[in-house]
mmCIF file of C-alpha atoms in Angstrom:
data_model
loop_
_atom_site.group_PDB
_atom_site.id
_atom_site.type_symbol
_atom_site.label_atom_id
_atom_site.label_comp_id
_atom_site.label_asym_id
_atom_site.label_seq_id
_atom_site.Cartn_x
_atom_site.Cartn_y
_atom_site.Cartn_z
ATOM 1 C CA MET A 1 30.703 2.372 5.932
ATOM 2 C CA SER A 2 27.742 0.594 7.211
ATOM 3 C CA SER A 3 26.572 -2.881 5.675
ATOM 4 C CA ASP A 4 23.155 -1.321 4.632
ATOM 5 C CA PHE A 5 25.046 1.354 2.717
ATOM 6 C CA GLN A 6 27.141 -1.363 1.120
ATOM 7 C CA SER A 7 23.809 -3.135 0.251
ATOM 8 C CA GLY A 8 22.669 0.073 -1.507
ATOM 9 C CA VAL A 9 26.088 0.150 -3.497
ATOM 10 C CA LYS A 10 25.611 -3.404 -4.621
ATOM 11 C CA ALA A 11 21.829 -2.742 -5.575
ATOM 12 C CA GLY A 12 23.121 0.152 -7.281
ATOM 13 C CA THR A 13 25.355 -1.705 -9.633
ATOM 14 C CA SER A 14 22.750 -2.622 -11.981
ATOM 15 C CA VAL A 15 21.319 0.904 -11.996
ATOM 16 C CA GLY A 16 24.621 2.484 -12.470
ATOM 17 C CA ILE A 17 25.387 0.420 -15.510
ATOM 18 C CA THR A 18 22.040 1.602 -17.217
ATOM 19 C CA PHE A 19 22.525 5.062 -16.114
ATOM 20 C CA VAL A 20 26.067 5.173 -17.729
ATOM 21 C CA ALA A 21 24.342 4.104 -20.773
ATOM 22 C CA ILE A 22 21.313 6.468 -20.607
ATOM 23 C CA PHE A 23 23.433 9.556 -19.667
ATOM 24 C CA MET A 24 26.007 8.718 -22.272
ATOM 25 C CA GLY A 25 23.154 8.998 -24.702
ATOM 26 C CA PHE A 26 22.149 12.242 -23.348
ATOM 27 C CA GLY A 27 25.739 13.500 -23.393
ATOM 28 C CA ILE A 28 25.851 12.591 -27.375
ATOM 29 C CA THR A 29 22.227 14.296 -27.857
ATOM 30 C CA ALA A 30 23.188 17.376 -26.138
ATOM 31 C CA SER A 31 26.497 17.803 -27.957
ATOM 32 C CA LEU A 32 24.866 17.229 -31.302
ATOM 33 C CA ALA A 33 22.156 19.926 -30.393
ATOM 34 C CA GLY A 34 25.079 22.499 -29.813
ATOM 35 C CA THR A 35 24.821 22.491 -25.882
ATOM 36 C CA PRO A 36 28.344 23.335 -24.408
ATOM 37 C CA ASN A 37 29.906 19.888 -23.088
ATOM 38 C CA LEU A 38 30.246 21.723 -19.589
ATOM 39 C CA ALA A 39 26.590 22.802 -19.545
ATOM 40 C CA ALA A 40 25.599 19.450 -20.485
ATOM 41 C CA VAL A 41 27.650 17.712 -17.745
ATOM 42 C CA LEU A 42 26.373 20.624 -15.294
ATOM 43 C CA MET A 43 22.707 19.397 -16.301
ATOM 44 C CA THR A 44 23.160 15.953 -14.984
ATOM 45 C CA VAL A 45 24.855 17.236 -11.954
ATOM 46 C CA ILE A 46 22.097 19.873 -10.817
ATOM 47 C CA VAL A 47 18.944 18.445 -12.684
ATOM 48 C CA PHE A 48 19.863 14.636 -12.512
ATOM 49 C CA ALA A 49 16.784 13.329 -14.204
ATOM 50 C CA GLY A 50 17.210 11.757 -17.574
ATOM 51 C CA PRO A 51 13.909 12.351 -18.918
ATOM 52 C CA ALA A 52 13.813 15.844 -18.042
ATOM 53 C CA GLN A 53 17.109 16.533 -19.690
ATOM 54 C CA PHE A 54 16.400 14.846 -23.027
ATOM 55 C CA ALA A 55 13.223 17.081 -22.999
ATOM 56 C CA MET A 56 15.150 20.430 -22.221
ATOM 57 C CA ILE A 57 17.693 19.525 -25.159
ATOM 58 C CA GLU A 58 14.769 18.934 -27.516
ATOM 59 C CA VAL A 59 12.765 22.121 -26.671
ATOM 60 C CA GLY A 60 15.976 24.298 -26.610
ATOM 61 C CA ALA A 61 17.111 22.897 -30.018
ATOM 62 C CA GLN A 62 13.569 23.456 -31.389
ATOM 63 C CA THR A 63 12.639 26.890 -29.813
ATOM 64 C CA GLY A 64 15.975 28.524 -28.976
ATOM 65 C CA LEU A 65 14.125 30.062 -25.832
ATOM 66 C CA LEU A 66 15.024 29.894 -22.272
ATOM 67 C CA LEU A 67 11.734 30.040 -20.670
ATOM 68 C CA PRO A 68 10.207 27.004 -22.407
ATOM 69 C CA VAL A 69 13.163 24.989 -21.675
ATOM 70 C CA ILE A 70 12.834 25.552 -17.924
ATOM 71 C CA SER A 71 9.082 25.108 -18.019
ATOM 72 C CA VAL A 72 9.436 21.721 -19.700
ATOM 73 C CA GLY A 73 12.107 20.599 -17.499
ATOM 74 C CA VAL A 74 10.378 21.295 -14.360
ATOM 75 C CA LEU A 75 6.948 19.871 -15.753
ATOM 76 C CA VAL A 76 8.559 16.694 -16.668
ATOM 77 C CA ASN A 77 9.754 16.481 -13.218
ATOM 78 C CA LEU A 78 6.544 16.603 -11.320
ATOM 79 C CA ARG A 79 6.855 12.946 -10.831
ATOM 80 C CA PHE A 80 9.306 13.553 -8.019
ATOM 81 C CA LEU A 81 6.396 15.002 -5.940
ATOM 82 C CA VAL A 82 5.021 11.510 -5.712
ATOM 83 C CA MET A 83 8.260 9.921 -5.242
ATOM 84 C CA SER A 84 9.350 12.082 -2.327
ATOM 85 C CA MET A 85 5.578 11.406 -0.836
ATOM 86 C CA ALA A 86 6.281 7.786 -1.134
ATOM 87 C CA LEU A 87 9.576 7.955 0.518
ATOM 88 C CA ASN A 88 8.703 10.450 3.208
ATOM 89 C CA PRO A 89 6.926 7.608 5.620
ATOM 90 C CA ILE A 90 10.082 5.399 5.027
ATOM 91 C CA PHE A 91 12.523 8.079 5.861
ATOM 92 C CA GLU A 92 10.258 9.166 8.910
ATOM 93 C CA SER A 93 13.208 8.931 11.418
ATOM 94 C CA VAL A 94 15.721 10.993 9.144
ATOM 95 C CA PRO A 95 16.184 14.568 10.513
ATOM 96 C CA ARG A 96 14.646 16.886 7.932
ATOM 97 C CA ARG A 97 17.722 18.994 7.485
ATOM 98 C CA VAL A 98 19.469 15.965 6.192
ATOM 99 C CA LEU A 99 16.765 15.167 3.986
ATOM 100 C CA LEU A 100 16.966 18.702 2.430
ATOM 101 C CA PHE A 101 20.271 17.519 1.030
ATOM 102 C CA TRP A 102 19.689 14.121 0.161
ATOM 103 C CA ALA A 103 16.379 14.777 -1.531
ATOM 104 C CA GLN A 104 18.218 16.228 -4.647
ATOM 105 C CA PHE A 105 19.420 12.494 -5.485
ATOM 106 C CA ILE A 106 15.926 11.207 -5.746
ATOM 107 C CA SER A 107 15.325 9.621 -9.160
ATOM 108 C CA ALA A 108 12.929 7.012 -10.604
ATOM 109 C CA SER A 109 15.606 4.351 -9.960
ATOM 110 C CA SER A 110 16.867 5.522 -6.435
ATOM 111 C CA PHE A 111 13.487 5.738 -5.466
ATOM 112 C CA LEU A 112 11.924 2.560 -6.637
ATOM 113 C CA VAL A 113 14.710 0.348 -5.475
ATOM 114 C CA THR A 114 14.899 1.968 -1.931
ATOM 115 C CA PHE A 115 10.957 1.385 -1.828
ATOM 116 C CA PHE A 116 11.107 -2.246 -2.897
ATOM 117 C CA GLU A 117 13.846 -2.845 -0.249
ATOM 118 C CA SER A 118 12.154 -1.269 2.397
ATOM 119 C CA ARG A 119 8.985 -3.813 1.997
ATOM 120 C CA LYS A 120 11.079 -6.658 2.225
ATOM 121 C CA ASP A 121 11.389 -6.386 6.066
ATOM 122 C CA ARG A 122 14.988 -7.274 6.595
ATOM 123 C CA GLY A 123 15.876 -4.651 9.060
ATOM 124 C CA THR A 124 17.762 -2.669 6.506
ATOM 125 C CA ASP A 125 18.070 1.104 7.214
ATOM 126 C CA PRO A 126 16.489 2.408 4.261
ATOM 127 C CA PHE A 127 18.245 5.832 4.347
ATOM 128 C CA GLU A 128 21.639 4.267 4.578
ATOM 129 C CA PHE A 129 20.728 1.860 1.559
ATOM 130 C CA PHE A 130 19.141 4.961 -0.349
ATOM 131 C CA LYS A 131 22.537 6.617 0.086
ATOM 132 C CA GLY A 132 24.733 3.885 -1.040
ATOM 133 C CA LEU A 133 22.584 3.317 -4.246
ATOM 134 C CA VAL A 134 22.645 6.977 -4.980
ATOM 135 C CA PHE A 135 26.506 7.128 -4.586
ATOM 136 C CA VAL A 136 26.742 4.632 -7.447
ATOM 137 C CA SER A 137 24.000 6.009 -9.518
ATOM 138 C CA TYR A 138 24.635 9.523 -9.388
ATOM 139 C CA SER A 139 28.492 8.914 -10.100
ATOM 140 C CA ALA A 140 27.409 6.760 -13.088
ATOM 141 C CA ALA A 141 25.085 9.402 -14.310
ATOM 142 C CA VAL A 142 27.723 12.206 -14.276
ATOM 143 C CA ALA A 143 30.565 10.055 -15.621
ATOM 144 C CA GLY A 144 28.096 8.557 -18.482
ATOM 145 C CA THR A 145 27.304 12.223 -19.521
ATOM 146 C CA ALA A 146 30.893 13.053 -19.596
ATOM 147 C CA ILE A 147 31.976 10.179 -21.831
ATOM 148 C CA GLY A 148 28.789 10.762 -23.980
ATOM 149 C CA VAL A 149 29.958 14.521 -24.665
ATOM 150 C CA TRP A 150 33.395 13.678 -25.052
ATOM 151 C CA PHE A 151 33.954 10.312 -26.336
ATOM 152 C CA GLY A 152 30.352 9.117 -27.332
ATOM 153 C CA HIS A 153 30.524 9.089 -30.839
ATOM 154 C CA GLY A 154 32.694 6.246 -31.493
ATOM 155 C CA LEU A 155 31.266 3.512 -29.140
ATOM 156 C CA PRO A 156 30.059 0.246 -30.771
ATOM 157 C CA ASN A 157 26.118 0.114 -30.886
ATOM 158 C CA LEU A 158 25.703 -3.661 -29.520
ATOM 159 C CA LEU A 159 27.225 -2.188 -26.170
ATOM 160 C CA GLY A 160 24.730 0.623 -26.072
ATOM 161 C CA PHE A 161 21.724 -1.834 -26.801
ATOM 162 C CA GLY A 162 22.868 -4.264 -24.097
ATOM 163 C CA ALA A 163 23.382 -1.531 -21.750
ATOM 164 C CA THR A 164 19.852 -0.143 -22.183
ATOM 165 C CA LEU A 165 18.420 -3.375 -20.921
ATOM 166 C CA PHE A 166 19.566 -3.500 -17.492
ATOM 167 C CA LEU A 167 17.070 -1.184 -16.152
ATOM 168 C CA PRO A 168 13.692 -2.951 -17.789
ATOM 169 C CA ILE A 169 15.247 -6.374 -16.648
ATOM 170 C CA TYR A 170 16.039 -5.220 -13.142
ATOM 171 C CA PHE A 171 12.694 -3.681 -12.380
ATOM 172 C CA SER A 172 10.976 -6.768 -13.938
ATOM 173 C CA LEU A 173 12.577 -8.848 -11.548
ATOM 174 C CA LEU A 174 12.185 -6.459 -8.574
ATOM 175 C CA ILE A 175 8.425 -6.489 -9.431
ATOM 176 C CA SER A 176 8.271 -10.324 -9.605
ATOM 177 C CA SER A 177 10.000 -10.632 -6.228
ATOM 178 C CA ASP A 178 7.665 -7.834 -4.636
ATOM 179 C CA VAL A 179 4.281 -8.391 -5.587
ATOM 180 C CA ARG A 180 2.287 -9.893 -2.763
ATOM 181 C CA LYS A 181 -1.310 -9.514 -3.536
ATOM 182 C CA ARG A 182 -3.631 -9.758 -6.298
ATOM 183 C CA SER A 183 -4.397 -5.927 -6.292
ATOM 184 C CA GLU A 184 -0.400 -5.117 -6.523
ATOM 185 C CA LEU A 185 -0.324 -7.589 -9.393
ATOM 186 C CA ILE A 186 -3.244 -5.412 -11.334
ATOM 187 C CA ALA A 187 -1.501 -2.017 -10.340
ATOM 188 C CA ALA A 188 1.729 -3.278 -11.889
ATOM 189 C CA GLY A 189 -0.435 -5.021 -15.034
ATOM 190 C CA LEU A 190 -2.179 -1.650 -15.531
ATOM 191 C CA GLY A 191 0.969 0.166 -15.381
ATOM 192 C CA PHE A 192 2.661 -2.071 -17.812
ATOM 193 C CA PHE A 193 -0.162 -1.786 -20.287
ATOM 194 C CA LEU A 194 -1.152 1.754 -20.206
ATOM 195 C CA THR A 195 1.671 3.851 -19.987
ATOM 196 C CA PRO A 196 3.053 3.543 -23.456
ATOM 197 C CA LEU A 197 -0.680 4.316 -24.768
ATOM 198 C CA VAL A 198 -0.674 7.697 -22.632
ATOM 199 C CA GLU A 199 2.796 8.358 -23.560
ATOM 200 C CA ILE A 200 1.631 8.550 -27.291
ATOM 201 C CA VAL A 201 -0.891 10.968 -26.482
ATOM 202 C CA LEU A 202 0.948 12.899 -23.803
ATOM 203 C CA PRO A 203 4.783 12.440 -24.269
ATOM 204 C CA GLY A 204 6.662 12.438 -21.020
ATOM 205 C CA TRP A 205 3.577 12.269 -19.051
ATOM 206 C CA GLY A 206 2.569 8.849 -19.351
ATOM 207 C CA ILE A 207 4.220 7.254 -16.234
ATOM 208 C CA PHE A 208 3.458 9.935 -14.034
ATOM 209 C CA LEU A 209 -0.318 9.958 -14.979
ATOM 210 C CA VAL A 210 -0.860 6.411 -15.268
ATOM 211 C CA ALA A 211 0.756 5.796 -12.022
ATOM 212 C CA LEU A 212 -1.570 8.236 -10.170
ATOM 213 C CA ALA A 213 -4.719 7.196 -11.930
ATOM 214 C CA VAL A 214 -3.910 3.612 -11.226
ATOM 215 C CA GLY A 215 -2.961 4.267 -7.659
ATOM 216 C CA LEU A 216 -6.364 5.958 -7.055
ATOM 217 C CA LEU A 217 -8.278 3.346 -9.060
ATOM 218 C CA VAL A 218 -7.026 0.211 -7.179
ATOM 219 C CA VAL A 219 -7.370 1.497 -3.869
ATOM 220 C CA ARG A 220 -10.772 2.321 -4.772
ATOM 221 C CA VAL A 221 -11.700 -1.140 -6.104
ATOM 222 C CA ALA A 222 -9.423 -2.815 -3.166
ATOM 223 C CA GLU A 223 -11.600 -0.852 -0.551
ATOM 224 C CA MET B 1 20.099 29.313 -27.712
ATOM 225 C CA THR B 2 23.548 31.022 -26.279
ATOM 226 C CA ASP B 3 25.989 29.095 -24.011
ATOM 227 C CA ALA B 4 24.864 31.208 -21.243
ATOM 228 C CA SER B 5 21.217 30.354 -21.935
ATOM 229 C CA TRP B 6 22.065 26.397 -21.605
ATOM 230 C CA TYR B 7 23.843 27.292 -18.340
ATOM 231 C CA LEU B 8 20.703 29.370 -16.842
ATOM 232 C CA ALA B 9 18.500 26.626 -17.958
ATOM 233 C CA ALA B 10 20.391 23.942 -16.082
ATOM 234 C CA LEU B 11 19.989 26.149 -12.973
ATOM 235 C CA GLY B 12 16.763 26.844 -13.417
ATOM 236 C CA VAL B 13 15.375 23.312 -13.954
ATOM 237 C CA GLY B 14 17.725 22.372 -10.995
ATOM 238 C CA LEU B 15 16.179 24.660 -8.752
ATOM 239 C CA GLY B 16 12.664 23.747 -9.702
ATOM 240 C CA SER B 17 13.324 20.066 -9.647
ATOM 241 C CA TYR B 18 15.008 20.513 -6.155
ATOM 242 C CA LEU B 19 11.874 22.332 -4.885
ATOM 243 C CA LEU B 20 9.670 19.351 -6.083
ATOM 244 C CA ARG B 21 11.635 16.737 -4.439
ATOM 245 C CA ILE B 22 11.970 18.591 -1.236
ATOM 246 C CA SER B 23 8.306 19.877 -0.697
ATOM 247 C CA PRO B 24 7.068 16.693 0.279
ATOM 248 C CA PHE B 25 9.222 16.319 3.252
ATOM 249 C CA ILE B 26 8.419 19.656 4.339
ATOM 250 C CA TRP B 27 4.753 19.652 4.385
ATOM 251 C CA ALA B 28 3.829 16.039 4.216
ATOM 252 C CA ARG B 29 5.432 15.583 7.545
ATOM 253 C CA CYS B 30 2.545 17.394 9.057
ATOM 254 C CA LEU B 31 0.159 14.762 7.715
ATOM 255 C CA GLN B 32 -0.959 11.360 9.382
ATOM 256 C CA TRP B 33 -0.120 8.479 6.987
ATOM 257 C CA GLY B 34 -3.235 6.140 6.915
ATOM 258 C CA LYS B 35 -2.969 2.548 5.588
ATOM 259 C CA ASP B 36 -4.916 3.968 2.505
ATOM 260 C CA ASN B 37 -2.250 6.206 1.701
ATOM 261 C CA ILE B 38 0.552 3.729 2.091
ATOM 262 C CA ALA B 39 -1.422 1.306 -0.329
ATOM 263 C CA PHE B 40 -1.925 3.927 -2.726
ATOM 264 C CA LEU B 41 1.685 4.867 -2.804
ATOM 265 C CA THR B 42 2.613 1.175 -3.062
ATOM 266 C CA TYR B 43 0.387 0.820 -6.145
ATOM 267 C CA VAL B 44 1.835 4.228 -7.328
ATOM 268 C CA SER B 45 5.315 2.583 -7.396
ATOM 269 C CA LEU B 46 4.555 -0.594 -8.762
ATOM 270 C CA ALA B 47 2.595 1.242 -11.795
ATOM 271 C CA ILE B 48 5.904 3.467 -12.349
ATOM 272 C CA ALA B 49 8.135 0.640 -12.153
ATOM 273 C CA ALA B 50 6.085 -1.487 -14.862
ATOM 274 C CA GLY B 51 5.631 1.593 -16.963
ATOM 275 C CA ILE B 52 9.269 2.114 -17.067
ATOM 276 C CA VAL B 53 9.563 -1.430 -18.050
ATOM 277 C CA SER B 54 7.016 -1.265 -20.904
ATOM 278 C CA LYS B 55 8.365 2.029 -22.139
ATOM 279 C CA ALA B 56 11.856 0.546 -22.443
ATOM 280 C CA LEU B 57 10.746 -2.390 -24.265
ATOM 281 C CA PHE B 58 7.946 -0.987 -26.457
ATOM 282 C CA MET B 59 8.807 2.609 -27.287
ATOM 283 C CA ARG B 60 11.411 4.723 -29.161
ATOM 284 C CA GLY B 61 10.882 8.345 -28.298
ATOM 285 C CA SER B 62 7.198 9.117 -28.091
ATOM 286 C CA GLN B 63 6.049 6.236 -30.502
ATOM 287 C CA ILE B 64 5.312 2.837 -30.004
ATOM 288 C CA HIS B 65 8.235 1.008 -31.944
ATOM 289 C CA LEU B 66 7.734 -2.914 -32.736
ATOM 290 C CA ASP B 67 10.981 -4.499 -34.338
ATOM 291 C CA VAL B 68 12.983 -7.192 -34.152
ATOM 292 C CA ASP B 69 15.071 -5.615 -31.205
ATOM 293 C CA THR B 70 11.615 -5.438 -29.355
ATOM 294 C CA LEU B 71 11.549 -9.309 -29.706
ATOM 295 C CA TYR B 72 15.164 -9.662 -28.341
ATOM 296 C CA LYS B 73 14.305 -7.449 -25.431
ATOM 297 C CA CYS B 74 10.999 -9.311 -24.534
ATOM 298 C CA VAL B 75 12.795 -12.740 -24.711
ATOM 299 C CA ALA B 76 15.619 -11.275 -22.707
ATOM 300 C CA VAL B 77 13.103 -10.249 -19.999
ATOM 301 C CA PHE B 78 11.205 -13.447 -20.139
ATOM 302 C CA CYS B 79 14.378 -15.620 -19.894
ATOM 303 C CA ALA B 80 15.411 -13.495 -16.791
ATOM 304 C CA LEU B 81 12.200 -14.070 -15.267
ATOM 305 C CA ILE B 82 12.157 -17.883 -15.631
ATOM 306 C CA LEU B 83 15.769 -18.069 -14.373
ATOM 307 C CA TYR B 84 14.818 -15.826 -11.484
ATOM 308 C CA SER B 85 11.794 -18.205 -10.395
ATOM 309 C CA ARG B 86 14.211 -20.863 -9.980
ATOM 310 C CA LYS B 87 17.687 -19.541 -9.108
ATOM 311 C CA ARG B 88 16.457 -16.226 -6.831
ATOM 312 C CA ASN B 89 19.690 -14.638 -7.621
ATOM 313 C CA LEU B 90 19.197 -11.200 -8.791
ATOM 314 C CA LEU B 91 22.441 -10.341 -10.371
ATOM 315 C CA LEU B 92 22.990 -13.567 -12.258
ATOM 316 C CA CYS B 93 19.505 -13.283 -13.645
ATOM 317 C CA LEU B 94 20.119 -9.817 -14.638
ATOM 318 C CA ILE B 95 23.494 -10.391 -16.455
ATOM 319 C CA SER B 96 21.900 -13.459 -18.073
ATOM 320 C CA GLY B 97 18.909 -11.545 -19.488
ATOM 321 C CA VAL B 98 20.990 -9.034 -20.821
ATOM 322 C CA GLY B 99 23.676 -11.701 -22.211
ATOM 323 C CA VAL B 100 20.662 -13.397 -24.041
ATOM 324 C CA ALA B 101 19.637 -10.153 -25.871
ATOM 325 C CA VAL B 102 22.943 -9.452 -26.733
ATOM 326 C CA LEU B 103 23.604 -12.916 -28.147
ATOM 327 C CA LEU B 104 20.353 -12.774 -29.963
ATOM 328 C CA LYS B 105 21.276 -9.718 -31.709
ATOM 329 C CA MET B 106 24.870 -10.644 -32.515
ATOM 330 C CA LEU B 107 23.657 -13.935 -33.920
ATOM 331 C CA PHE B 108 20.598 -12.480 -35.909
ATOM 332 C CA ALA B 109 21.579 -8.997 -36.827
ATOM 333 C CA GLY B 110 24.004 -9.952 -39.777
#
């Protein structure tokens, strides 16, 4: 096991704790909506994208139709296009056939933490780091879902409250350590303030649309 | 929805998401990546990270939700950032931040 893989595992610890909490919430929601327990776990195994999975459950419970569920799940996951585009230059040396397997594990967290690590110029192999991170976060997501569907109803609220804070605090610290230029600070600031506003108007699309708009705007202004 | 439909939904969304995840690795390899593209993707990444933070702090479902829990969360993030500016220890600051929020909720939630 390489040291870069181990660094990824270490970085993935906080993501993993958050994923257990988030996917436990998904497991409980799916179970309450009447989704078979195994189907809920299968969703996490195959889809591995919390927001899309929550949307699928909501639409499935409301409409009872298969096609709208698939459409909403895929549409919410459109952001993966941008994430894979951003990871492409970082994983330039990785053979394509290897990436065709590992791309399945790209999520907002595995993408962002790897992206921030690659900017630190510490000589880390970003792909090994990504694999370590995925090892922890994917296992945590599947375990969290299983706990949620089978045992989730009896867990204390305070535990859930604390666990959901790992991700926002972790990303705040990453941003604070990673922002180097004024234009980057502006991009982060705009993302912070605009995302909730767009989410109200277009639920599920805020992060994706704001990020694209901010990227285009700041590049243009910085030019 | 029937049990079989839920399984089919998982397979359908899984396949669609997989295609979204892999397609840039197939077609974007043919492109030359200029400085502007890299800068654009950097800004996009920072905006995504910041958006995730603000969504987690201020939103519940698809609505902005401001209550005492929001205050605890903001205090926790603020404390973690202050501590991080002095200690530069990511894990310590992370656990301290979460600890502050849990402690506040325990003390003031009755």
